């Protein structure tokens, strides 16, 4: 499916279940996403993470509703399953799409200006370098006997200094590779919205509406 | 280029700068995940697990006010906050699809703070407006999404106050401290332009 469309679909469904309180529909969404994910050949480790990482906040929410809530255990279960529905729905997108295809789709099919698509894409590819830079900043502070915490202004100050410098370098690098802002582009990899995309999109939305309409708790 | 145009249009360089700031913040906050989990685990037995979210809210909503305060352009705060959420989703954050929605819910109000001043003020006032909108709108969202609306009134007030204090410390005081350092270094690209 077109990655841009898939993202919108997932966001729309997640939004909808945020406003509806339907335990069965939450469970169905989890089950469907679960089956979809199983067919995607993900690693066992990623799979375990998917199941256990949301457990703590989900339990926290559940206990809290029981102790301080006024809506009873039914609502607590809805919140519990809602978190899992978010995470599993999200996984159907993040495990099957990569950021490059998403950027290309948003540029080609959703009229996102190319400077945003490629600028952000280029920056995302710097994530490993950014991680390393944060380590360098912290370590060099340590060498001066200074510990930088998440609340230390200096840590952010230095990160922003790097950002200013890197943004200049990266923008120049892109320009020297032939990227021209606001100029029309041709595409090596064309990503289109096909009629299958549309039917899957509309079909899923309609299916969720029908489920919400016909299944009452 | 006339003045208005250069203020409002985005150059490739500025887009990259906002994205970099967002990702740097995301990477720095990465280390906080274990604090969040530890807090949640500690508070859950007394039924206050969700408070961990409010305690750390300031961190998660900090990239927006910070970027808006530094890069004087319409959309900077929103973009930083939303991109931050995108990074989190792709790097395997905890919240799946909800992360993108959180990005919107946090990005829009932090932008609103600068927007209501007509993008004329980038000071303590607009920063505080940004914080105010962020707290109110994200809290309203949690009333719906995380079932806060079903809590007793006392707990609701307590969570709101915790969230406000957290957002004020990180989005307000810390952001101001950072920008003071930047002012002293005279390196900011957009204060002059």
mmCIF file of N, CA and C in Angstrom, chain B residues 32-141:
data_model
loop_
_atom_site.group_PDB
_atom_site.id
_atom_site.type_symbol
_atom_site.label_atom_id
_atom_site.label_comp_id
_atom_site.label_asym_id
_atom_site.label_seq_id
_atom_site.Cartn_x
_atom_site.Cartn_y
_atom_site.Cartn_z
ATOM 1 N N UNK B 32 15.769 9.077 28.787
ATOM 2 C CA UNK B 32 14.797 9.314 29.848
ATOM 3 C C UNK B 32 13.747 8.214 29.902
ATOM 4 N N UNK B 33 13.683 7.428 28.844
ATOM 5 C CA UNK B 33 12.682 6.375 28.792
ATOM 6 C C UNK B 33 12.712 5.469 30.021
ATOM 7 N N UNK B 34 13.928 5.190 30.482
ATOM 8 C CA UNK B 34 13.997 4.295 31.637
ATOM 9 C C UNK B 34 13.491 4.998 32.898
ATOM 10 N N UNK B 35 13.680 6.332 32.954
ATOM 11 C CA UNK B 35 13.127 7.077 34.102
ATOM 12 C C UNK B 35 11.602 6.988 34.062
ATOM 13 N N UNK B 36 11.067 7.132 32.839
ATOM 14 C CA UNK B 36 9.617 7.046 32.685
ATOM 15 C C UNK B 36 9.105 5.691 33.151
ATOM 16 N N UNK B 37 9.776 4.641 32.695
ATOM 17 C CA UNK B 37 9.339 3.297 33.068
ATOM 18 C C UNK B 37 9.486 3.042 34.564
ATOM 19 N N UNK B 38 10.595 3.545 35.125
ATOM 20 C CA UNK B 38 10.815 3.353 36.558
ATOM 21 C C UNK B 38 9.747 4.103 37.359
ATOM 22 N N UNK B 39 9.480 5.342 36.949
ATOM 23 C CA UNK B 39 8.451 6.138 37.631
ATOM 24 C C UNK B 39 7.091 5.446 37.558
ATOM 25 N N UNK B 40 6.781 4.970 36.335
ATOM 26 C CA UNK B 40 5.493 4.306 36.155
ATOM 27 C C UNK B 40 5.395 3.088 37.064
ATOM 28 N N UNK B 41 6.484 2.303 37.105
ATOM 29 C CA UNK B 41 6.482 1.090 37.921
ATOM 30 C C UNK B 41 6.333 1.432 39.402
ATOM 31 N N UNK B 42 7.006 2.506 39.820
ATOM 32 C CA UNK B 42 6.937 2.923 41.220
ATOM 33 C C UNK B 42 5.547 3.403 41.603
ATOM 34 N N UNK B 43 4.933 4.151 40.687
ATOM 35 C CA UNK B 43 3.672 4.818 41.017
ATOM 36 C C UNK B 43 2.453 3.932 40.797
ATOM 37 N N UNK B 44 2.628 2.868 39.998
ATOM 38 C CA UNK B 44 1.473 2.031 39.679
ATOM 39 C C UNK B 44 0.817 1.378 40.905
ATOM 40 N N UNK B 45 1.608 0.839 41.857
ATOM 41 C CA UNK B 45 0.966 0.198 43.006
ATOM 42 C C UNK B 45 0.070 1.138 43.805
ATOM 43 N N UNK B 46 0.357 2.455 43.780
ATOM 44 C CA UNK B 46 -0.551 3.366 44.478
ATOM 45 C C UNK B 46 -1.537 3.998 43.496
ATOM 46 N N UNK B 47 -1.575 3.439 42.281
ATOM 47 C CA UNK B 47 -2.593 3.867 41.322
ATOM 48 C C UNK B 47 -2.289 5.165 40.623
ATOM 49 N N UNK B 48 -1.044 5.642 40.755
ATOM 50 C CA UNK B 48 -0.722 6.939 40.146
ATOM 51 C C UNK B 48 0.211 6.809 38.946
ATOM 52 N N UNK B 49 0.260 5.609 38.358
ATOM 53 C CA UNK B 49 1.136 5.372 37.219
ATOM 54 C C UNK B 49 1.085 6.434 36.142
ATOM 55 N N UNK B 50 -0.130 6.879 35.735
ATOM 56 C CA UNK B 50 -0.193 7.870 34.655
ATOM 57 C C UNK B 50 0.488 9.188 35.008
ATOM 58 N N UNK B 51 0.703 9.458 36.303
ATOM 59 C CA UNK B 51 1.355 10.713 36.682
ATOM 60 C C UNK B 51 2.767 10.802 36.105
ATOM 61 N N UNK B 52 3.406 9.647 35.852
ATOM 62 C CA UNK B 52 4.748 9.659 35.254
ATOM 63 C C UNK B 52 4.728 10.423 33.940
ATOM 64 N N UNK B 53 3.651 10.248 33.210
ATOM 65 C CA UNK B 53 3.467 10.951 31.943
ATOM 66 C C UNK B 53 3.429 12.466 32.146
ATOM 67 N N UNK B 54 2.726 12.891 33.200
ATOM 68 C CA UNK B 54 2.616 14.326 33.455
ATOM 69 C C UNK B 54 3.917 14.908 33.994
ATOM 70 N N UNK B 55 4.625 14.096 34.797
ATOM 71 C CA UNK B 55 5.891 14.569 35.362
ATOM 72 C C UNK B 55 6.901 14.858 34.251
ATOM 73 N N UNK B 56 6.909 13.994 33.222
ATOM 74 C CA UNK B 56 7.906 14.138 32.157
ATOM 75 C C UNK B 56 7.371 14.891 30.941
ATOM 76 N N UNK B 57 6.120 15.337 31.010
ATOM 77 C CA UNK B 57 5.510 15.987 29.845
ATOM 78 C C UNK B 57 6.353 17.132 29.311
ATOM 79 N N UNK B 58 6.954 17.906 30.210
ATOM 80 C CA UNK B 58 7.744 19.065 29.801
ATOM 81 C C UNK B 58 8.857 18.702 28.837
ATOM 82 N N UNK B 59 9.484 17.554 29.083
ATOM 83 C CA UNK B 59 10.568 17.111 28.210
ATOM 84 C C UNK B 59 10.045 16.817 26.812
ATOM 85 N N UNK B 60 8.935 16.100 26.761
ATOM 86 C CA UNK B 60 8.433 15.638 25.472
ATOM 87 C C UNK B 60 7.871 16.772 24.639
ATOM 88 N N UNK B 61 7.520 17.869 25.304
ATOM 89 C CA UNK B 61 6.950 18.976 24.538
ATOM 90 C C UNK B 61 7.938 20.130 24.433
ATOM 91 N N UNK B 62 9.207 19.849 24.701
ATOM 92 C CA UNK B 62 10.173 20.929 24.763
ATOM 93 C C UNK B 62 10.706 21.357 23.395
ATOM 94 N N UNK B 63 10.812 20.409 22.480
ATOM 95 C CA UNK B 63 11.411 20.719 21.174
ATOM 96 C C UNK B 63 10.646 21.839 20.463
ATOM 97 N N UNK B 64 9.335 21.853 20.606
ATOM 98 C CA UNK B 64 8.511 22.859 19.930
ATOM 99 C C UNK B 64 8.828 24.274 20.366
ATOM 100 N N UNK B 65 8.598 24.586 21.661
ATOM 101 C CA UNK B 65 8.917 25.936 22.127
ATOM 102 C C UNK B 65 10.380 26.309 21.852
ATOM 103 N N UNK B 66 11.278 25.344 22.032
ATOM 104 C CA UNK B 66 12.702 25.626 21.819
ATOM 105 C C UNK B 66 12.966 26.058 20.378
ATOM 106 N N UNK B 67 12.454 25.282 19.433
ATOM 107 C CA UNK B 67 12.680 25.601 18.017
ATOM 108 C C UNK B 67 11.998 26.917 17.650
ATOM 109 N N UNK B 68 10.779 27.124 18.170
ATOM 110 C CA UNK B 68 10.057 28.351 17.863
ATOM 111 C C UNK B 68 10.791 29.569 18.399
ATOM 112 N N UNK B 69 11.368 29.410 19.558
ATOM 113 C CA UNK B 69 12.049 30.500 20.238
ATOM 114 C C UNK B 69 13.374 30.837 19.547
ATOM 115 N N UNK B 70 13.977 29.825 18.924
ATOM 116 C CA UNK B 70 15.290 30.022 18.299
ATOM 117 C C UNK B 70 15.160 30.406 16.833
ATOM 118 N N UNK B 71 14.285 29.685 16.111
ATOM 119 C CA UNK B 71 14.133 29.949 14.681
ATOM 120 C C UNK B 71 12.861 30.758 14.504
ATOM 121 N N UNK B 72 12.995 31.994 14.216
ATOM 122 C CA UNK B 72 11.820 32.870 14.176
ATOM 123 C C UNK B 72 11.065 32.727 12.868
ATOM 124 N N UNK B 73 10.376 31.616 12.723
ATOM 125 C CA UNK B 73 9.603 31.399 11.503
ATOM 126 C C UNK B 73 8.277 30.750 11.832
ATOM 127 N N UNK B 74 7.218 31.168 11.130
ATOM 128 C CA UNK B 74 5.939 30.489 11.338
ATOM 129 C C UNK B 74 6.091 29.013 11.005
ATOM 130 N N UNK B 75 5.634 28.170 11.884
ATOM 131 C CA UNK B 75 5.694 26.734 11.625
ATOM 132 C C UNK B 75 6.858 26.025 12.284
ATOM 133 N N UNK B 76 7.828 26.778 12.791
ATOM 134 C CA UNK B 76 9.025 26.136 13.347
ATOM 135 C C UNK B 76 8.684 25.252 14.537
ATOM 136 N N UNK B 77 7.868 25.787 15.440
ATOM 137 C CA UNK B 77 7.532 25.025 16.643
ATOM 138 C C UNK B 77 6.766 23.758 16.280
ATOM 139 N N UNK B 78 5.791 23.928 15.394
ATOM 140 C CA UNK B 78 4.996 22.769 14.989
ATOM 141 C C UNK B 78 5.869 21.705 14.334
ATOM 142 N N UNK B 79 6.699 22.161 13.400
ATOM 143 C CA UNK B 79 7.526 21.232 12.640
ATOM 144 C C UNK B 79 8.457 20.442 13.560
ATOM 145 N N UNK B 80 9.079 21.139 14.496
ATOM 146 C CA UNK B 80 10.016 20.464 15.403
ATOM 147 C C UNK B 80 9.294 19.400 16.219
ATOM 148 N N UNK B 81 8.156 19.754 16.743
ATOM 149 C CA UNK B 81 7.414 18.835 17.589
ATOM 150 C C UNK B 81 6.920 17.627 16.784
ATOM 151 N N UNK B 82 6.407 17.905 15.586
ATOM 152 C CA UNK B 82 5.858 16.825 14.776
ATOM 153 C C UNK B 82 6.959 15.898 14.252
ATOM 154 N N UNK B 83 8.058 16.492 13.806
ATOM 155 C CA UNK B 83 9.172 15.665 13.333
ATOM 156 C C UNK B 83 9.729 14.823 14.465
ATOM 157 N N UNK B 84 9.788 15.435 15.654
ATOM 158 C CA UNK B 84 10.261 14.691 16.816
ATOM 159 C C UNK B 84 9.441 13.420 17.022
ATOM 160 N N UNK B 85 8.127 13.551 16.855
ATOM 161 C CA UNK B 85 7.271 12.383 17.052
ATOM 162 C C UNK B 85 7.494 11.361 15.946
ATOM 163 N N UNK B 86 7.731 11.861 14.731
ATOM 164 C CA UNK B 86 8.005 10.953 13.614
ATOM 165 C C UNK B 86 9.267 10.142 13.855
ATOM 166 N N UNK B 87 10.300 10.813 14.363
ATOM 167 C CA UNK B 87 11.547 10.118 14.666
ATOM 168 C C UNK B 87 11.278 9.030 15.688
ATOM 169 N N UNK B 88 10.522 9.400 16.721
ATOM 170 C CA UNK B 88 10.244 8.447 17.779
ATOM 171 C C UNK B 88 9.508 7.225 17.235
ATOM 172 N N UNK B 89 8.517 7.470 16.379
ATOM 173 C CA UNK B 89 7.733 6.361 15.836
ATOM 174 C C UNK B 89 8.626 5.412 15.040
ATOM 175 N N UNK B 90 9.525 5.995 14.241
ATOM 176 C CA UNK B 90 10.345 5.146 13.385
ATOM 177 C C UNK B 90 11.478 4.475 14.131
ATOM 178 N N UNK B 91 11.952 5.091 15.196
ATOM 179 C CA UNK B 91 13.035 4.476 15.944
ATOM 180 C C UNK B 91 12.496 3.481 16.965
ATOM 181 N N UNK B 92 11.189 3.249 16.918
ATOM 182 C CA UNK B 92 10.634 2.222 17.788
ATOM 183 C C UNK B 92 10.224 2.743 19.146
ATOM 184 N N UNK B 93 9.543 3.866 19.155
ATOM 185 C CA UNK B 93 9.034 4.391 20.414
ATOM 186 C C UNK B 93 7.920 3.516 20.950
ATOM 187 N N UNK B 94 7.505 3.853 22.162
ATOM 188 C CA UNK B 94 6.557 2.996 22.868
ATOM 189 C C UNK B 94 5.141 3.072 22.328
ATOM 190 N N UNK B 95 4.787 4.151 21.656
ATOM 191 C CA UNK B 95 3.368 4.434 21.512
ATOM 192 C C UNK B 95 2.764 4.176 20.153
ATOM 193 N N UNK B 96 3.540 3.666 19.204
ATOM 194 C CA UNK B 96 2.959 3.316 17.914
ATOM 195 C C UNK B 96 2.270 4.476 17.226
ATOM 196 N N UNK B 97 1.082 4.186 16.699
ATOM 197 C CA UNK B 97 0.360 5.169 15.901
ATOM 198 C C UNK B 97 0.041 6.420 16.701
ATOM 199 N N UNK B 98 -0.124 6.257 18.016
ATOM 200 C CA UNK B 98 -0.500 7.396 18.837
ATOM 201 C C UNK B 98 0.592 8.454 18.845
ATOM 202 N N UNK B 99 1.839 8.034 18.528
ATOM 203 C CA UNK B 99 2.933 8.991 18.537
ATOM 204 C C UNK B 99 2.708 10.106 17.527
ATOM 205 N N UNK B 100 2.214 9.730 16.344
ATOM 206 C CA UNK B 100 1.963 10.754 15.319
ATOM 207 C C UNK B 100 0.873 11.716 15.775
ATOM 208 N N UNK B 101 -0.144 11.145 16.418
ATOM 209 C CA UNK B 101 -1.222 12.007 16.902
ATOM 210 C C UNK B 101 -0.699 12.912 18.007
ATOM 211 N N UNK B 102 0.110 12.355 18.904
ATOM 212 C CA UNK B 102 0.700 13.188 19.948
ATOM 213 C C UNK B 102 1.506 14.320 19.340
ATOM 214 N N UNK B 103 2.216 14.007 18.265
ATOM 215 C CA UNK B 103 2.998 15.040 17.585
ATOM 216 C C UNK B 103 2.123 16.196 17.145
ATOM 217 N N UNK B 104 0.940 15.861 16.618
ATOM 218 C CA UNK B 104 -0.004 16.910 16.210
ATOM 219 C C UNK B 104 -0.544 17.658 17.416
ATOM 220 N N UNK B 105 -0.958 16.892 18.426
ATOM 221 C CA UNK B 105 -1.588 17.496 19.605
ATOM 222 C C UNK B 105 -0.600 18.371 20.379
ATOM 223 N N UNK B 106 0.682 18.030 20.318
ATOM 224 C CA UNK B 106 1.685 18.840 20.998
ATOM 225 C C UNK B 106 2.227 19.941 20.103
ATOM 226 N N UNK B 107 2.252 19.676 18.803
ATOM 227 C CA UNK B 107 2.838 20.636 17.876
ATOM 228 C C UNK B 107 1.950 21.848 17.637
ATOM 229 N N UNK B 108 0.652 21.608 17.486
ATOM 230 C CA UNK B 108 -0.262 22.706 17.186
ATOM 231 C C UNK B 108 -0.282 23.754 18.309
ATOM 232 N N UNK B 109 -0.473 23.351 19.585
ATOM 233 C CA UNK B 109 -0.489 24.386 20.620
ATOM 234 C C UNK B 109 0.843 25.106 20.796
ATOM 235 N N UNK B 110 1.962 24.417 20.619
ATOM 236 C CA UNK B 110 3.222 25.118 20.832
ATOM 237 C C UNK B 110 3.427 26.159 19.726
ATOM 238 N N UNK B 111 2.855 25.883 18.542
ATOM 239 C CA UNK B 111 2.887 26.860 17.462
ATOM 240 C C UNK B 111 1.945 28.026 17.762
ATOM 241 N N UNK B 112 0.791 27.661 18.335
ATOM 242 C CA UNK B 112 -0.256 28.638 18.633
ATOM 243 C C UNK B 112 0.272 29.774 19.514
ATOM 244 N N UNK B 113 1.145 29.437 20.448
ATOM 245 C CA UNK B 113 1.704 30.448 21.347
ATOM 246 C C UNK B 113 2.389 31.568 20.585
ATOM 247 N N UNK B 114 3.115 31.197 19.528
ATOM 248 C CA UNK B 114 3.804 32.210 18.728
ATOM 249 C C UNK B 114 2.847 32.837 17.723
ATOM 250 N N UNK B 115 1.869 32.034 17.269
ATOM 251 C CA UNK B 115 0.939 32.527 16.255
ATOM 252 C C UNK B 115 0.049 33.642 16.797
ATOM 253 N N UNK B 116 -0.425 33.515 18.051
ATOM 254 C CA UNK B 116 -1.337 34.534 18.570
ATOM 255 C C UNK B 116 -0.654 35.891 18.745
ATOM 256 N N UNK B 117 0.664 35.913 18.771
ATOM 257 C CA UNK B 117 1.332 37.208 18.813
ATOM 258 C C UNK B 117 1.616 37.697 17.394
ATOM 259 N N UNK B 118 1.061 37.003 16.409
ATOM 260 C CA UNK B 118 1.282 37.384 15.011
ATOM 261 C C UNK B 118 2.729 37.167 14.575
ATOM 262 N N UNK B 119 3.414 36.252 15.253
ATOM 263 C CA UNK B 119 4.836 35.975 14.986
ATOM 264 C C UNK B 119 5.681 37.233 15.113
ATOM 265 N N UNK B 120 5.255 38.122 15.994
ATOM 266 C CA UNK B 120 6.039 39.344 16.193
ATOM 267 C C UNK B 120 6.889 39.244 17.450
ATOM 268 N N UNK B 121 6.428 38.420 18.388
ATOM 269 C CA UNK B 121 7.157 38.341 19.648
ATOM 270 C C UNK B 121 7.789 36.962 19.791
ATOM 271 N N UNK B 122 9.056 36.976 20.060
ATOM 272 C CA UNK B 122 9.730 35.719 20.389
ATOM 273 C C UNK B 122 10.404 35.936 21.723
ATOM 274 N N UNK B 123 9.611 36.083 22.747
ATOM 275 C CA UNK B 123 10.173 36.417 24.042
ATOM 276 C C UNK B 123 9.500 35.596 25.132
ATOM 277 N N UNK B 124 9.668 36.024 26.348
ATOM 278 C CA UNK B 124 9.141 35.321 27.503
ATOM 279 C C UNK B 124 7.615 35.193 27.423
ATOM 280 N N UNK B 125 6.961 36.219 26.853
ATOM 281 C CA UNK B 125 5.502 36.194 26.755
ATOM 282 C C UNK B 125 5.040 35.104 25.791
ATOM 283 N N UNK B 126 5.584 35.106 24.578
ATOM 284 C CA UNK B 126 5.130 34.111 23.602
ATOM 285 C C UNK B 126 5.524 32.706 24.042
ATOM 286 N N UNK B 127 6.667 32.611 24.717
ATOM 287 C CA UNK B 127 7.091 31.303 25.207
ATOM 288 C C UNK B 127 6.084 30.787 26.235
ATOM 289 N N UNK B 128 5.648 31.677 27.106
ATOM 290 C CA UNK B 128 4.666 31.271 28.116
ATOM 291 C C UNK B 128 3.302 30.963 27.522
ATOM 292 N N UNK B 129 2.930 31.709 26.486
ATOM 293 C CA UNK B 129 1.682 31.397 25.791
ATOM 294 C C UNK B 129 1.765 29.998 25.200
ATOM 295 N N UNK B 130 2.914 29.730 24.589
ATOM 296 C CA UNK B 130 3.140 28.431 23.976
ATOM 297 C C UNK B 130 3.010 27.321 25.021
ATOM 298 N N UNK B 131 3.579 27.556 26.191
ATOM 299 C CA UNK B 131 3.506 26.568 27.271
ATOM 300 C C UNK B 131 2.057 26.393 27.731
ATOM 301 N N UNK B 132 1.366 27.523 27.888
ATOM 302 C CA UNK B 132 -0.025 27.481 28.347
ATOM 303 C C UNK B 132 -0.886 26.641 27.400
ATOM 304 N N UNK B 133 -0.802 26.949 26.098
ATOM 305 C CA UNK B 133 -1.610 26.206 25.132
ATOM 306 C C UNK B 133 -1.232 24.724 25.134
ATOM 307 N N UNK B 134 0.070 24.456 25.224
ATOM 308 C CA UNK B 134 0.517 23.065 25.209
ATOM 309 C C UNK B 134 -0.091 22.286 26.372
ATOM 310 N N UNK B 135 -0.028 22.876 27.564
ATOM 311 C CA UNK B 135 -0.543 22.170 28.733
ATOM 312 C C UNK B 135 -2.047 21.947 28.602
ATOM 313 N N UNK B 136 -2.776 23.001 28.243
ATOM 314 C CA UNK B 136 -4.236 22.893 28.194
ATOM 315 C C UNK B 136 -4.676 21.893 27.124
ATOM 316 N N UNK B 137 -4.097 22.007 25.934
ATOM 317 C CA UNK B 137 -4.554 21.146 24.839
ATOM 318 C C UNK B 137 -4.115 19.696 25.030
ATOM 319 N N UNK B 138 -2.877 19.474 25.464
ATOM 320 C CA UNK B 138 -2.471 18.075 25.668
ATOM 321 C C UNK B 138 -3.261 17.456 26.817
ATOM 322 N N UNK B 139 -3.587 18.273 27.810
ATOM 323 C CA UNK B 139 -4.367 17.735 28.927
ATOM 324 C C UNK B 139 -5.782 17.380 28.470
ATOM 325 N N UNK B 140 -6.356 18.246 27.663
ATOM 326 C CA UNK B 140 -7.680 17.961 27.118
ATOM 327 C C UNK B 140 -7.670 16.652 26.330
ATOM 328 N N UNK B 141 -6.608 16.467 25.578
ATOM 329 C CA UNK B 141 -6.466 15.234 24.791
ATOM 330 C C UNK B 141 -6.364 14.019 25.699
#
